N, CA and C of each residue as an Amber inpcrd file, in Angstrom:
protein
   417
  -2.4150000 102.2910000 138.7860000  -2.8040000 102.5720000 137.4220000
  -2.6460000 104.0580000 137.1240000  -3.0000000 104.8730000 138.0700000
  -2.8890000 106.3320000 137.9150000  -1.4250000 106.7300000 137.7500000
  -0.5540000 106.0610000 138.4830000   0.8730000 106.3710000 138.4050000
   1.3960000 106.0700000 136.9980000   0.9290000 104.9880000 136.4120000
   1.3360000 104.6100000 135.0560000   0.8880000 105.6700000 134.0480000
  -0.3310000 106.1240000 134.1400000  -0.8570000 107.1380000 133.2230000
  -0.0870000 108.4500000 133.3890000   0.1580000 108.8440000 134.6270000
   0.9090000 110.0760000 134.8850000   2.3320000 109.9490000 134.3270000
   2.9420000 108.7750000 134.4930000   4.2960000 108.5450000 133.9760000
   4.3320000 108.6690000 132.4570000   3.3550000 108.1050000 131.7680000
   3.3060000 108.1670000 130.3060000   3.1110000 109.6080000 129.8370000
   2.2160000 110.3310000 130.4800000   1.9910000 111.7330000 130.1240000
   3.2610000 112.5460000 130.3780000   3.9050000 112.3320000 131.5070000
   5.1340000 113.0400000 131.8380000   6.2360000 112.7310000 130.8230000
   6.3420000 111.4950000 130.4360000   7.3250000 111.1040000 129.4300000
   7.0480000 111.8030000 128.0990000   5.7820000 111.8910000 127.7230000
   5.4130000 112.5980000 126.4980000   5.7810000 114.0740000 126.5580000
   5.5480000 114.7120000 127.6870000   5.8790000 116.1330000 127.8550000
   7.3980000 116.3240000 127.7740000   8.1570000 115.4410000 128.3960000
   9.6270000 115.5240000 128.3500000  10.1170000 115.3610000 126.9180000
   9.5450000 114.4110000 126.1760000   9.9330000 114.2130000 124.7750000
   9.5990000 115.4410000 123.9390000   8.4640000 116.0450000 124.1770000
   8.0550000 117.2490000 123.4660000   9.0280000 118.4000000 123.7460000
   9.3960000 118.5840000 124.9840000  10.3340000 119.6430000 125.3560000
  11.7090000 119.3790000 124.7320000  12.1730000 118.1300000 124.7860000
  13.4690000 117.7800000 124.2000000  13.4700000 118.0310000 122.6900000
  12.3940000 117.6970000 122.0160000  12.2830000 117.9450000 120.5830000
  12.3050000 119.4310000 120.2630000  11.6210000 120.2220000 121.0700000
  11.5840000 121.6680000 120.8860000  12.9770000 122.2750000 121.0770000
  13.6830000 121.8270000 122.1140000  15.0370000 122.3340000 122.3870000
  15.9860000 121.9520000 121.2480000  15.8860000 120.7390000 120.7740000
  16.7330000 120.2810000 119.6650000  16.4900000 121.1260000 118.4220000
  15.2440000 121.3670000 118.1280000  14.8840000 122.1620000 116.9480000
  15.4590000 123.5750000 117.0450000  15.3480000 124.2110000 118.2180000
  15.9060000 125.5620000 118.4200000  17.4190000 125.5490000 118.2540000
  18.0710000 124.5200000 118.8150000  19.5250000 124.4180000 118.7290000
  19.9680000 124.2590000 117.2780000  19.2670000 123.4320000 116.5070000
  19.6070000 123.2450000 115.0990000  19.4040000 124.5320000 114.3010000
  18.3390000 125.2720000 114.6010000  18.0980000 126.5420000 113.8970000
  19.2090000 127.5420000 114.1950000  19.6770000 127.5950000 115.4570000
  20.7840000 128.4920000 115.8110000  22.0530000 128.0980000 115.0610000
  22.3330000 126.7980000 115.0010000  23.5210000 126.3220000 114.2860000
  23.4270000 126.6510000 112.8040000  22.2540000 126.5630000 112.2410000
  22.0480000 126.8870000 110.8340000  22.2750000 128.3720000 110.5860000
  21.7460000 129.2050000 111.4560000  21.9000000 130.6560000 111.3180000
  23.3490000 131.0970000 111.5010000  24.0670000 130.4420000 112.4030000
  25.4550000 130.8340000 112.6510000  26.4240000 130.2250000 111.6370000
  25.9340000 129.3150000 110.8030000  26.7810000 128.7210000 109.7770000
  27.5150000 127.4740000 110.2090000  27.2300000 126.9680000 111.3890000
  27.8830000 125.7400000 111.8580000  27.4780000 124.5420000 111.0070000
  26.2270000 124.5360000 110.5680000  25.7470000 123.4870000 109.6670000
  25.1820000 124.1720000 108.4290000  25.2550000 123.4870000 107.2860000
  24.8080000 124.1080000 106.0380000  23.3220000 123.8980000 105.7720000
  22.7480000 122.8640000 106.3400000  21.3210000 122.6030000 106.1490000
  20.7890000 121.7820000 107.3150000  19.4820000 121.7890000 107.4510000
  18.8480000 121.0220000 108.5240000  18.9850000 119.5300000 108.2230000
  19.2110000 118.7200000 109.2460000  19.2840000 117.2720000 109.0300000
  17.9660000 116.7440000 108.4660000  18.0810000 115.7360000 107.6050000
  16.8930000 115.1340000 107.0040000  16.8080000 113.6680000 107.3960000
  15.6630000 113.1060000 107.1840000  15.4530000 111.6850000 107.4460000
  15.9200000 110.9090000 106.2310000  16.7690000 109.9030000 106.4360000
  17.2480000 109.0730000 105.3380000  16.2080000 108.0290000 104.9820000
  15.9280000 107.8980000 103.7040000  14.9780000 106.8980000 103.2380000
  15.6600000 105.5380000 103.1770000  14.9640000 104.5130000 103.6250000
  15.4760000 103.1510000 103.6200000  15.1600000 102.5200000 102.2750000
  16.0240000 101.5900000 101.8340000  15.7910000 100.8630000 100.5930000
  14.3920000 100.2730000 100.6150000  13.6360000 100.4870000  99.5550000
  12.2300000 100.0920000  99.5310000  12.0330000  98.5800000  99.6330000
  13.0380000  97.7970000  99.2630000  12.8850000  96.3530000  99.3340000
  13.1110000  95.8210000 100.7450000  13.7720000  96.5790000 101.5880000
  14.0020000  96.1610000 102.9670000  13.2220000  97.0770000 103.8870000
  12.3870000  96.4880000 104.6930000  11.5410000  97.2900000 105.5700000
  12.2190000  97.5870000 106.9010000  13.2890000  96.8610000 107.2340000
  13.9900000  97.1040000 108.4810000  13.3690000  96.4160000 109.6790000
  12.3030000  95.6410000 109.4690000  11.6380000  94.9910000 110.5830000
  12.1110000  93.5540000 110.7890000  13.0960000  93.1310000 110.0250000
  13.6030000  91.7680000 110.1530000  15.0890000  91.8200000 110.4790000
  15.5610000  90.8050000 111.1780000  16.9690000  90.7650000 111.5440000
  17.8420000  90.7050000 110.2970000  17.4020000  89.9480000 109.3090000
  18.1030000  89.8530000 108.0350000  17.1510000  90.3170000 106.9500000
  17.6210000  91.2040000 106.1060000  16.7790000  91.7200000 105.0290000
  16.3010000  90.5670000 104.1570000  15.0190000  90.5820000 103.8090000
  14.4500000  89.4930000 103.0300000  15.1020000  89.3600000 101.6630000
  15.5670000  90.4650000 101.0890000  16.1630000  90.3640000  99.7640000
  17.5230000  89.6790000  99.8210000  18.0950000  89.5270000 101.0130000
  19.3600000  88.8290000 101.1780000  19.1630000  87.4050000 101.6830000
  17.9230000  86.9820000 101.7880000  17.6360000  85.6440000 102.2840000
  17.8250000  84.6230000 101.1800000  18.3190000  83.4550000 101.5420000
  18.4940000  82.3670000 100.5880000  17.2820000  81.4440000 100.5360000
  16.2590000  81.7310000 101.3310000  15.0970000  80.8620000 101.3990000
  14.0830000  81.2090000 100.3190000  13.6210000  80.2180000  99.6120000
  12.6550000  80.4330000  98.5400000  11.3060000  80.8850000  99.0840000
  11.0200000  80.5910000 100.3400000   9.7290000  80.9560000 100.9210000
   9.5490000  82.4650000 101.0160000  10.6360000  83.2170000 100.9280000
  10.5640000  84.6690000 101.0140000   9.9130000  85.2560000  99.7680000
  10.0640000  84.5930000  98.6390000   9.5750000  85.1200000  97.3720000
   8.8050000  84.0330000  96.6310000   7.8810000  84.4610000  95.7890000
   7.1240000  83.5140000  94.9670000   7.3770000  83.7230000  93.4890000
   8.1640000  84.7370000  93.1370000   8.4100000  85.0680000  91.7430000
   9.6640000  84.3820000  91.2400000   9.5190000  83.6560000  90.1260000
  10.6860000  83.0870000  89.4660000  11.3170000  84.1980000  88.6510000
  12.5750000  84.4620000  88.9050000  13.2780000  85.5220000  88.2040000
  14.4890000  84.9000000  87.5320000  14.7340000  85.3040000  86.2970000
  15.8800000  84.7670000  85.5690000  17.0220000  85.7730000  85.5910000
  18.2320000  85.2690000  85.7920000  19.4310000  86.0950000  85.8540000
  20.3550000  85.7250000  84.6870000  19.8080000  85.7560000  83.4910000
  20.5430000  85.3550000  82.2920000  21.0380000  83.9160000  82.4420000
  20.1830000  83.0680000  83.0060000  20.5830000  81.6940000  83.3040000
  19.5390000  80.6770000  82.8390000  18.8310000  81.0070000  81.7610000
  17.7790000  80.1170000  81.2760000  18.3140000  78.7210000  80.9470000
  19.5990000  78.6440000  80.5520000  20.1930000  77.3530000  80.1870000
  20.2810000  76.4060000  81.3840000  20.2030000  76.9290000  82.6030000
  20.2780000  76.0800000  83.7890000  18.9740000  75.3210000  84.0470000
  17.9070000  75.6900000  83.3500000  16.6320000  74.9990000  83.5320000
  16.7150000  73.5160000  83.1740000  17.6750000  73.1500000  82.3590000
  17.7960000  71.7270000  81.9880000  18.2710000  70.8680000  83.1640000
  18.7100000  71.5060000  84.2500000  19.1530000  70.7630000  85.4330000
  18.0430000  70.5860000  86.4610000  16.8090000  70.8600000  86.0690000
  15.6740000  70.6650000  86.9800000  15.6280000  69.2080000  87.4270000
  15.5000000  69.0270000  88.7170000  15.3630000  67.6740000  89.2490000
  16.6740000  66.9490000  89.4830000  17.8050000  67.5480000  89.0920000
  19.1090000  66.9140000  89.3150000  19.5320000  67.1930000  90.7560000
  19.9720000  66.1690000  91.4450000  20.4000000  66.3130000  92.8370000
  21.6910000  67.1230000  92.9040000  21.8940000  67.8100000  93.9990000
  23.0400000  68.7120000  94.1330000  24.3900000  67.9920000  94.1030000
  24.4050000  66.6880000  94.3560000  25.6730000  65.9490000  94.3360000
  25.8820000  65.1570000  93.0470000  25.0100000  65.3470000  92.0640000
  25.0950000  64.5860000  90.8100000  25.6530000  65.3870000  89.6390000
  26.0840000  66.6190000  89.8650000  26.5820000  67.4490000  88.7720000
  27.9980000  67.0510000  88.3870000  28.2760000  67.0590000  87.0560000
  29.6420000  66.8270000  86.6000000  30.3840000  68.1650000  86.5510000
  31.6600000  68.1250000  86.2220000  32.4870000  69.3300000  86.2460000
  32.0060000  70.4030000  85.2780000  31.5130000  70.0080000  84.1170000
  31.0570000  71.0050000  83.1430000  29.7940000  71.7150000  83.6480000
  28.9120000  70.9820000  84.3100000  27.6960000  71.6020000  84.8610000
  28.0590000  72.5670000  85.9840000  28.9830000  72.1640000  86.8420000
  29.4260000  73.0470000  87.9270000  30.0440000  74.3090000  87.3370000
  30.7820000  74.1710000  86.2460000  31.3880000  75.3340000  85.5850000
  30.3220000  76.2800000  85.0510000  29.2250000  75.7430000  84.5320000
  28.1300000  76.5930000  84.0510000  27.5270000  77.4020000  85.1980000
  27.2610000  76.7400000  86.3120000  26.7180000  77.4350000  87.4790000
  27.7110000  78.4900000  87.9820000  28.9860000  78.1050000  88.0410000
  30.0110000  79.0230000  88.5380000  30.1220000  80.2560000  87.6420000
  30.0130000  80.0620000  86.3290000  30.0860000  81.1840000  85.3900000
  28.9450000  82.1710000  85.6360000  27.7420000  81.6490000  85.8400000
  26.6040000  82.5220000  86.1280000  26.8210000  83.2330000  87.4560000
  27.2780000  82.5000000  88.4620000  27.4980000  83.0660000  89.7910000
  28.4760000  84.2350000  89.7510000  29.5870000  84.0700000  89.0550000
  30.6260000  85.0940000  89.0750000  30.4360000  86.1920000  88.0270000
  29.3800000  86.1220000  87.2370000  29.0970000  87.2170000  86.3120000
  28.0030000  88.1360000  86.8420000  27.4530000  87.8300000  87.9960000
  26.4120000  88.6940000  88.5640000  26.9730000  89.5270000  89.7100000
  26.2250000  90.5670000  90.0580000  26.6130000  91.4270000  91.1730000
  26.3860000  90.6710000  92.4820000  27.1630000  91.0380000  93.5050000
  27.0490000  90.3740000  94.8060000  25.6450000  90.4780000  95.3950000
  24.9750000  91.6050000  95.1540000  23.6480000  91.7760000  95.7410000
  22.5680000  91.0010000  95.0010000  22.9060000  90.3450000  93.9060000
  21.9450000  89.5200000  93.1650000  22.0230000  88.0420000  93.5220000
  23.0710000  87.6390000  94.2200000  23.3210000  86.2160000  94.4750000
  22.1940000  85.5630000  95.2690000  21.7410000  86.2020000  96.3340000
  20.6710000  85.6160000  97.1480000  19.3960000  85.4540000  96.3260000
  19.0650000  86.4420000  95.5210000  17.8880000  86.3430000  94.6610000
  18.0310000  85.2360000  93.6380000  19.2430000  85.0480000  93.1220000
  19.4910000  83.9940000  92.1510000  19.2810000  82.6230000  92.7830000
  19.7820000  82.4310000  93.9920000  19.6170000  81.1460000  94.6860000
  18.1320000  80.8800000  94.9570000  17.4060000  81.9200000  95.3880000
  15.9520000  81.7620000  95.5960000  15.2770000  81.3870000  94.2890000
  15.6760000  82.0270000  93.2060000  15.0880000  81.7430000  91.8980000
  15.3470000  80.2890000  91.4870000  16.5690000  79.8170000  91.7290000
  16.8810000  78.4150000  91.4150000  15.9890000  77.4800000  92.2190000
  15.7890000  77.7740000  93.4980000  14.9440000  76.9250000  94.3360000
  13.5130000  76.9070000  93.8170000  13.0060000  78.0710000  93.4380000
  11.6320000  78.1460000  92.9290000  11.4820000  77.4060000  91.6100000
  12.5690000  77.3120000  90.8590000  12.5460000  76.6110000  89.5720000
  12.9340000  75.1390000  89.7230000  13.0550000  74.6490000  90.9580000
  13.4080000  73.2570000  91.2810000  14.7780000  72.8690000  90.7430000
  15.7140000  73.7900000  90.8090000  17.0900000  73.5340000  90.3870000
  17.9580000  73.5980000  91.6340000  18.6470000  72.5040000  91.9190000
  19.5150000  72.4700000  93.0980000  20.8900000  73.0240000  92.7490000
  21.4410000  73.8110000  93.6340000  22.7760000  74.3670000  93.4690000
  23.7980000  73.2520000  93.6970000  24.8140000  73.1450000  92.8500000
  25.8290000  72.1040000  93.0500000  26.5040000  72.2450000  94.4210000
  26.8040000  71.1200000  95.0330000  27.4440000  71.1160000  96.3490000
  28.7500000  71.9150000  96.3450000  29.4720000  71.8790000  95.2310000
  30.7550000  72.5610000  95.1360000  30.6300000  74.0740000  95.2570000
  29.4580000  74.6160000  94.9700000  29.2720000  76.0680000  94.9910000
  28.5750000  76.5840000  96.2380000  28.0350000  75.7170000  97.0430000
  27.2530000  76.1540000  98.1970000  28.0700000  76.9960000  99.1670000
  29.3060000  76.5780000  99.4580000  30.1540000  77.3490000 100.3710000
  30.4700000  78.7250000  99.7990000  30.7210000  78.7850000  98.4810000
  31.0290000  80.0620000  97.8480000  29.8330000  81.0110000  97.9230000
  28.6420000  80.4850000  97.6820000  27.4300000  81.3070000  97.7400000
  27.2070000  81.8290000  99.1540000  27.3600000  80.9630000 100.1300000
  27.1730000  81.3800000 101.5240000  28.1930000  82.4480000 101.9040000
  29.4150000  82.3090000 101.4320000  30.4570000  83.2950000 101.7070000
  30.1020000  84.6510000 101.0830000  29.6610000  84.6510000  99.8320000
  29.3070000  85.9000000  99.1450000  28.1380000  86.5900000  99.8300000
  27.0970000  85.8310000 100.1320000  25.9170000  86.4150000 100.7810000
  26.2530000  86.8720000 102.1920000  27.0540000  86.1010000 102.9060000
  27.4620000  86.4750000 104.2580000  28.2740000  87.7530000 104.2860000
  29.2040000  87.9000000 103.3490000  29.9870000  89.1350000 103.2760000
  29.1010000  90.3230000 102.9780000  28.1280000  90.1250000 102.1310000
  27.2040000  91.2150000 101.7660000  26.3890000  91.6540000 102.9840000
  25.9880000  90.7110000 103.8110000  25.1940000  91.0390000 105.0070000
  25.9840000  91.8590000 106.0060000  27.2770000  91.5620000 106.1440000
  28.0740000  92.2330000 107.1630000  28.6770000  93.5370000 106.6760000
  28.5730000  93.8480000 105.3880000  29.1210000  95.1090000 104.8480000
  28.0370000  96.0900000 104.5640000
């Protein structure tokens, strides 16, 4: 047990020394003109906390959010309760028009909103939505 405590204290001292050396090195580089300013900490997007493998705002699951949000798609509310395989071509075109008029980073939120409003996405569009959201995650 004593060895563990000594190891933790020693590790803390090493980290403190390394931080001090780094700070001195950065100040020298700043004074000599190698760098124009001290490095800063980058702020993370407030909607993503970074503690999840996939950002919650990019999730397609309705359980992530409880707020119904409209994306200029109020007309789609008439499809409440319609099964995803029962849409005709004109209904699929309405969904597709909404999908392709929004920004890529809004698609996941739109799908969550549809789920919360009990509107099923047409089967014909599911692959396209997954592709758009997937590309957004990897870029």
